[in-house]
């Protein structure tokens, strides 16, 4: 069964600290993996997209990694800011079907 | 470039009433999606259109939900009659043909069913 699981479910960190969010998937065949940021009351916004051959991709203070062998991805946030408070959703594209499999999201709260 | 537009942003109705949501995708995007996002969960695909044809509606509760995209641009999603468990955010997204180019989401419509 195609599944995407994220951990932790929620996370609280202090402003300026780093954090790492995890995404494990069992989607096959794999096409690509995206990380989205969803602010409260808004739709998700894409942060990064990675294909099978890409191990890491950065977008400012956000760095995503992908290990296609272990089917794991992580999103690392450096020097967190209050505006990073949001839900972060991992989404895997199941290649042939074109279906997107969504994780349940990790809710991050950055406190001053 | 204008984003995906949705209206209304918020809607409160009583159970058994009807409600409709509207979505205007990014210009030129052939594919349009409607998602249901229950609080604390990831979005769940309800229906996917390619132009004005339905590609996937396997998770659409067809006894009460309907959607159309008559001219291949705007789309409406209707719930009739609404149930308490329909309380959620309804997200519209669009993309060029296929998904490699990325999917862009609208702000969503938050529905509360009392």
mmCIF file of C-alpha atoms in Angstrom:
data_model
loop_
_atom_site.group_PDB
_atom_site.id
_atom_site.type_symbol
_atom_site.label_atom_id
_atom_site.label_comp_id
_atom_site.label_asym_id
_atom_site.label_seq_id
_atom_site.Cartn_x
_atom_site.Cartn_y
_atom_site.Cartn_z
ATOM 1 C CA UNK A 1 0.000 0.000 0.000
ATOM 2 C CA UNK A 2 1.322 3.429 -0.939
ATOM 3 C CA UNK A 3 1.896 5.414 2.228
ATOM 4 C CA UNK A 4 3.781 8.450 3.412
ATOM 5 C CA UNK A 5 4.503 8.804 7.108
ATOM 6 C CA UNK A 6 5.937 11.862 8.751
ATOM 7 C CA UNK A 7 7.531 12.400 12.118
ATOM 8 C CA UNK A 8 7.314 13.979 14.513
ATOM 9 C CA UNK A 9 3.634 14.859 14.411
ATOM 10 C CA UNK A 10 4.405 18.179 16.085
ATOM 11 C CA UNK A 11 7.498 20.042 17.191
ATOM 12 C CA UNK A 12 8.235 23.127 19.263
ATOM 13 C CA UNK A 13 11.605 24.842 18.995
ATOM 14 C CA UNK A 14 13.117 28.158 20.012
ATOM 15 C CA UNK A 15 13.793 30.844 17.460
ATOM 16 C CA UNK A 16 17.270 30.523 15.972
ATOM 17 C CA UNK A 17 17.507 26.775 16.518
ATOM 18 C CA UNK A 18 17.731 24.149 13.798
ATOM 19 C CA UNK A 19 15.345 21.250 13.324
ATOM 20 C CA UNK A 20 14.853 18.237 11.087
ATOM 21 C CA UNK A 21 11.574 16.743 9.938
ATOM 22 C CA UNK A 22 11.347 13.179 8.693
ATOM 23 C CA UNK A 23 9.393 11.524 5.919
ATOM 24 C CA UNK A 24 9.294 7.782 5.215
ATOM 25 C CA UNK A 25 7.443 6.430 2.230
ATOM 26 C CA UNK A 26 6.455 3.113 0.741
ATOM 27 C CA UNK A 27 5.306 4.506 -2.602
ATOM 28 C CA UNK A 28 6.175 2.537 -5.697
ATOM 29 C CA UNK A 29 7.015 3.327 -8.378
ATOM 30 C CA UNK A 30 8.576 6.555 -7.233
ATOM 31 C CA UNK A 31 8.602 9.634 -9.436
ATOM 32 C CA UNK A 32 9.433 12.559 -7.177
ATOM 33 C CA UNK A 33 9.063 13.888 -3.663
ATOM 34 C CA UNK A 34 7.990 17.343 -2.609
ATOM 35 C CA UNK A 35 8.004 19.212 0.647
ATOM 36 C CA UNK A 36 5.261 21.768 1.132
ATOM 37 C CA UNK A 37 4.861 24.462 3.766
ATOM 38 C CA UNK A 38 1.311 25.245 4.814
ATOM 39 C CA UNK A 39 0.705 28.323 6.906
ATOM 40 C CA UNK A 40 -2.450 28.381 9.011
ATOM 41 C CA UNK A 41 -5.427 29.301 6.867
ATOM 42 C CA UNK A 42 -3.515 29.038 3.608
ATOM 43 C CA UNK A 43 -2.936 26.460 0.929
ATOM 44 C CA UNK A 44 0.336 24.486 0.770
ATOM 45 C CA UNK A 45 3.294 26.118 -0.974
ATOM 46 C CA UNK A 46 6.038 24.041 -2.537
ATOM 47 C CA UNK A 47 9.490 24.282 -0.917
ATOM 48 C CA UNK A 48 11.474 21.654 -2.802
ATOM 49 C CA UNK A 49 11.016 18.875 -5.306
ATOM 50 C CA UNK A 50 13.435 16.000 -5.752
ATOM 51 C CA UNK A 51 13.612 13.198 -8.265
ATOM 52 C CA UNK A 52 15.142 9.766 -7.827
ATOM 53 C CA UNK A 53 18.648 10.894 -8.723
ATOM 54 C CA UNK A 54 18.774 13.909 -6.420
ATOM 55 C CA UNK A 55 20.150 13.533 -2.896
ATOM 56 C CA UNK A 56 19.797 17.043 -1.629
ATOM 57 C CA UNK A 57 18.166 20.313 -2.591
ATOM 58 C CA UNK A 58 18.140 23.645 -0.821
ATOM 59 C CA UNK A 59 15.756 26.567 -0.790
ATOM 60 C CA UNK A 60 17.172 29.288 1.425
ATOM 61 C CA UNK A 61 17.221 28.005 4.992
ATOM 62 C CA UNK A 62 15.388 24.832 3.963
ATOM 63 C CA UNK A 63 17.419 21.801 2.872
ATOM 64 C CA UNK A 64 15.756 18.577 1.802
ATOM 65 C CA UNK A 65 17.533 15.249 1.487
ATOM 66 C CA UNK A 66 16.412 12.086 -0.221
ATOM 67 C CA UNK A 67 17.631 8.524 0.202
ATOM 68 C CA UNK A 68 15.831 6.542 -2.467
ATOM 69 C CA UNK A 69 17.317 3.266 -1.235
ATOM 70 C CA UNK A 70 15.860 3.532 2.255
ATOM 71 C CA UNK A 71 12.867 5.555 1.014
ATOM 72 C CA UNK A 72 13.467 8.337 3.465
ATOM 73 C CA UNK A 73 13.523 12.090 3.147
ATOM 74 C CA UNK A 74 14.258 14.833 5.607
ATOM 75 C CA UNK A 75 13.679 18.565 5.690
ATOM 76 C CA UNK A 76 16.236 20.526 7.668
ATOM 77 C CA UNK A 77 15.448 24.066 8.740
ATOM 78 C CA UNK A 78 18.399 26.192 9.727
ATOM 79 C CA UNK A 79 18.292 29.188 12.082
ATOM 80 C CA UNK A 80 14.544 28.989 12.507
ATOM 81 C CA UNK A 81 12.396 32.097 12.445
ATOM 82 C CA UNK A 82 8.955 32.768 13.879
ATOM 83 C CA UNK A 83 7.589 32.732 10.328
ATOM 84 C CA UNK A 84 8.644 29.102 9.978
ATOM 85 C CA UNK A 85 5.725 28.164 12.237
ATOM 86 C CA UNK A 86 3.528 26.100 9.929
ATOM 87 C CA UNK A 87 2.676 22.574 8.880
ATOM 88 C CA UNK A 88 5.188 20.824 6.639
ATOM 89 C CA UNK A 89 3.785 18.198 4.323
ATOM 90 C CA UNK A 90 5.744 15.524 2.475
ATOM 91 C CA UNK A 91 4.195 14.436 -0.817
ATOM 92 C CA UNK A 92 5.328 11.576 -3.030
ATOM 93 C CA UNK A 93 4.359 11.237 -6.673
ATOM 94 C CA UNK A 94 3.569 7.613 -7.525
ATOM 95 C CA UNK A 95 5.133 7.578 -10.969
ATOM 96 C CA UNK A 96 3.011 5.611 -13.382
ATOM 97 C CA UNK A 97 -0.327 6.531 -11.874
ATOM 98 C CA UNK A 98 0.520 10.184 -11.396
ATOM 99 C CA UNK A 99 -1.108 10.020 -7.986
ATOM 100 C CA UNK A 100 0.157 12.183 -5.180
ATOM 101 C CA UNK A 101 0.432 10.497 -1.806
ATOM 102 C CA UNK A 102 0.310 13.006 1.038
ATOM 103 C CA UNK A 103 1.786 12.621 4.476
ATOM 104 C CA UNK A 104 -0.207 13.844 7.447
ATOM 105 C CA UNK A 105 2.181 16.696 8.044
ATOM 106 C CA UNK A 106 4.401 17.906 10.876
ATOM 107 C CA UNK A 107 3.251 20.976 12.758
ATOM 108 C CA UNK A 108 6.184 23.179 13.690
ATOM 109 C CA UNK A 109 5.927 25.959 16.235
ATOM 110 C CA UNK A 110 8.825 28.356 16.619
ATOM 111 C CA UNK A 111 8.792 30.284 19.878
ATOM 112 C CA UNK A 112 10.680 33.490 20.646
ATOM 113 C CA UNK B 1 1.408 35.560 -12.224
ATOM 114 C CA UNK B 2 -1.948 35.288 -10.463
ATOM 115 C CA UNK B 3 -2.372 32.256 -8.239
ATOM 116 C CA UNK B 4 -5.235 29.840 -7.812
ATOM 117 C CA UNK B 5 -8.321 31.710 -6.633
ATOM 118 C CA UNK B 6 -11.001 30.208 -4.427
ATOM 119 C CA UNK B 7 -14.199 31.513 -2.939
ATOM 120 C CA UNK B 8 -15.649 31.805 -0.459
ATOM 121 C CA UNK B 9 -12.802 31.652 2.053
ATOM 122 C CA UNK B 10 -15.096 30.633 4.885
ATOM 123 C CA UNK B 11 -18.541 29.082 5.029
ATOM 124 C CA UNK B 12 -20.697 28.004 7.951
ATOM 125 C CA UNK B 13 -23.819 25.948 7.287
ATOM 126 C CA UNK B 14 -26.110 23.604 9.142
ATOM 127 C CA UNK B 15 -26.166 19.897 8.420
ATOM 128 C CA UNK B 16 -28.381 18.838 5.539
ATOM 129 C CA UNK B 17 -27.895 22.204 3.835
ATOM 130 C CA UNK B 18 -26.163 22.582 0.476
ATOM 131 C CA UNK B 19 -22.956 24.466 -0.267
ATOM 132 C CA UNK B 20 -20.859 25.225 -3.326
ATOM 133 C CA UNK B 21 -17.229 26.236 -3.700
ATOM 134 C CA UNK B 22 -15.626 27.926 -6.662
ATOM 135 C CA UNK B 23 -12.105 27.670 -8.031
ATOM 136 C CA UNK B 24 -10.297 29.564 -10.767
ATOM 137 C CA UNK B 25 -6.967 27.893 -11.632
ATOM 138 C CA UNK B 26 -3.803 29.516 -12.898
ATOM 139 C CA UNK B 27 -4.184 30.524 -16.513
ATOM 140 C CA UNK B 28 -3.026 27.785 -18.848
ATOM 141 C CA UNK B 29 -3.156 25.005 -16.283
ATOM 142 C CA UNK B 30 -5.021 22.084 -17.797
ATOM 143 C CA UNK B 31 -5.199 19.991 -14.656
ATOM 144 C CA UNK B 32 -7.357 20.950 -11.691
ATOM 145 C CA UNK B 33 -7.693 19.165 -8.371
ATOM 146 C CA UNK B 34 -10.066 19.374 -5.441
ATOM 147 C CA UNK B 35 -8.795 18.202 -2.058
ATOM 148 C CA UNK B 36 -10.418 17.804 1.332
ATOM 149 C CA UNK B 37 -8.169 18.542 4.296
ATOM 150 C CA UNK B 38 -9.487 17.628 7.703
ATOM 151 C CA UNK B 39 -7.814 19.357 10.630
ATOM 152 C CA UNK B 40 -4.503 17.716 11.500
ATOM 153 C CA UNK B 41 -4.364 15.620 8.346
ATOM 154 C CA UNK B 42 -2.833 15.913 4.923
ATOM 155 C CA UNK B 43 -5.017 16.761 1.932
ATOM 156 C CA UNK B 44 -7.085 13.969 0.418
ATOM 157 C CA UNK B 45 -7.791 14.072 -3.305
ATOM 158 C CA UNK B 46 -11.489 14.246 -4.099
ATOM 159 C CA UNK B 47 -11.413 14.737 -7.854
ATOM 160 C CA UNK B 48 -8.956 15.512 -10.631
ATOM 161 C CA UNK B 49 -9.872 17.128 -13.948
ATOM 162 C CA UNK B 50 -7.846 17.212 -17.137
ATOM 163 C CA UNK B 51 -9.375 20.112 -19.051
ATOM 164 C CA UNK B 52 -13.089 19.422 -18.627
ATOM 165 C CA UNK B 53 -12.801 15.652 -18.253
ATOM 166 C CA UNK B 54 -12.608 13.707 -15.000
ATOM 167 C CA UNK B 55 -9.349 11.792 -14.543
ATOM 168 C CA UNK B 56 -9.848 10.482 -11.016
ATOM 169 C CA UNK B 57 -12.881 10.727 -8.752
ATOM 170 C CA UNK B 58 -12.369 7.471 -6.894
ATOM 171 C CA UNK B 59 -12.435 9.141 -3.470
ATOM 172 C CA UNK B 60 -15.321 11.488 -4.146
ATOM 173 C CA UNK B 61 -18.424 10.583 -2.073
ATOM 174 C CA UNK B 62 -20.675 10.708 -5.074
ATOM 175 C CA UNK B 63 -23.889 10.369 -3.097
ATOM 176 C CA UNK B 64 -23.420 13.902 -1.794
ATOM 177 C CA UNK B 65 -20.460 15.502 -3.565
ATOM 178 C CA UNK B 66 -20.376 16.666 -7.156
ATOM 179 C CA UNK B 67 -17.934 18.715 -9.177
ATOM 180 C CA UNK B 68 -17.817 20.147 -12.641
ATOM 181 C CA UNK B 69 -15.446 22.015 -14.918
ATOM 182 C CA UNK B 70 -17.673 22.680 -17.874
ATOM 183 C CA UNK B 71 -15.433 24.940 -19.948
ATOM 184 C CA UNK B 72 -12.129 23.490 -18.817
ATOM 185 C CA UNK B 73 -11.243 26.530 -16.725
ATOM 186 C CA UNK B 74 -13.248 27.349 -13.581
ATOM 187 C CA UNK B 75 -14.600 24.595 -11.413
ATOM 188 C CA UNK B 76 -17.259 24.227 -8.749
ATOM 189 C CA UNK B 77 -17.506 21.645 -5.993
ATOM 190 C CA UNK B 78 -20.895 21.063 -4.403
ATOM 191 C CA UNK B 79 -21.986 19.227 -1.281
ATOM 192 C CA UNK B 80 -25.644 18.311 -0.993
ATOM 193 C CA UNK B 81 -26.672 17.577 1.720
ATOM 194 C CA UNK B 82 -23.809 18.379 4.074
ATOM 195 C CA UNK B 83 -22.899 16.248 7.088
ATOM 196 C CA UNK B 84 -21.005 17.173 10.221
ATOM 197 C CA UNK B 85 -17.980 15.172 9.064
ATOM 198 C CA UNK B 86 -17.699 17.357 5.963
ATOM 199 C CA UNK B 87 -16.231 20.117 8.122
ATOM 200 C CA UNK B 88 -12.810 20.660 6.586
ATOM 201 C CA UNK B 89 -10.757 22.910 4.368
ATOM 202 C CA UNK B 90 -11.420 22.361 0.685
ATOM 203 C CA UNK B 91 -8.339 23.069 -1.384
ATOM 204 C CA UNK B 92 -8.213 23.619 -5.098
ATOM 205 C CA UNK B 93 -4.944 23.121 -6.953
ATOM 206 C CA UNK B 94 -3.846 23.318 -10.561
ATOM 207 C CA UNK B 95 -0.913 22.269 -12.679
ATOM 208 C CA UNK B 96 0.157 22.056 -16.288
ATOM 209 C CA UNK B 97 -0.456 18.671 -17.837
ATOM 210 C CA UNK B 98 1.124 16.122 -15.541
ATOM 211 C CA UNK B 99 2.692 16.775 -12.193
ATOM 212 C CA UNK B 100 6.387 17.215 -12.906
ATOM 213 C CA UNK B 101 5.940 20.937 -13.299
ATOM 214 C CA UNK B 102 4.501 21.269 -9.842
ATOM 215 C CA UNK B 103 1.094 21.771 -8.333
ATOM 216 C CA UNK B 104 -0.089 25.143 -7.084
ATOM 217 C CA UNK B 105 -2.662 25.396 -4.339
ATOM 218 C CA UNK B 106 -5.306 27.992 -3.655
ATOM 219 C CA UNK B 107 -5.931 29.407 -0.166
ATOM 220 C CA UNK B 108 -8.757 26.977 0.486
ATOM 221 C CA UNK B 109 -12.319 27.289 1.724
ATOM 222 C CA UNK B 110 -12.875 26.466 5.378
ATOM 223 C CA UNK B 111 -16.261 24.778 5.783
ATOM 224 C CA UNK B 112 -17.910 24.375 9.156
ATOM 225 C CA UNK B 113 -21.023 22.221 9.343
ATOM 226 C CA UNK B 114 -23.063 22.702 12.509
#
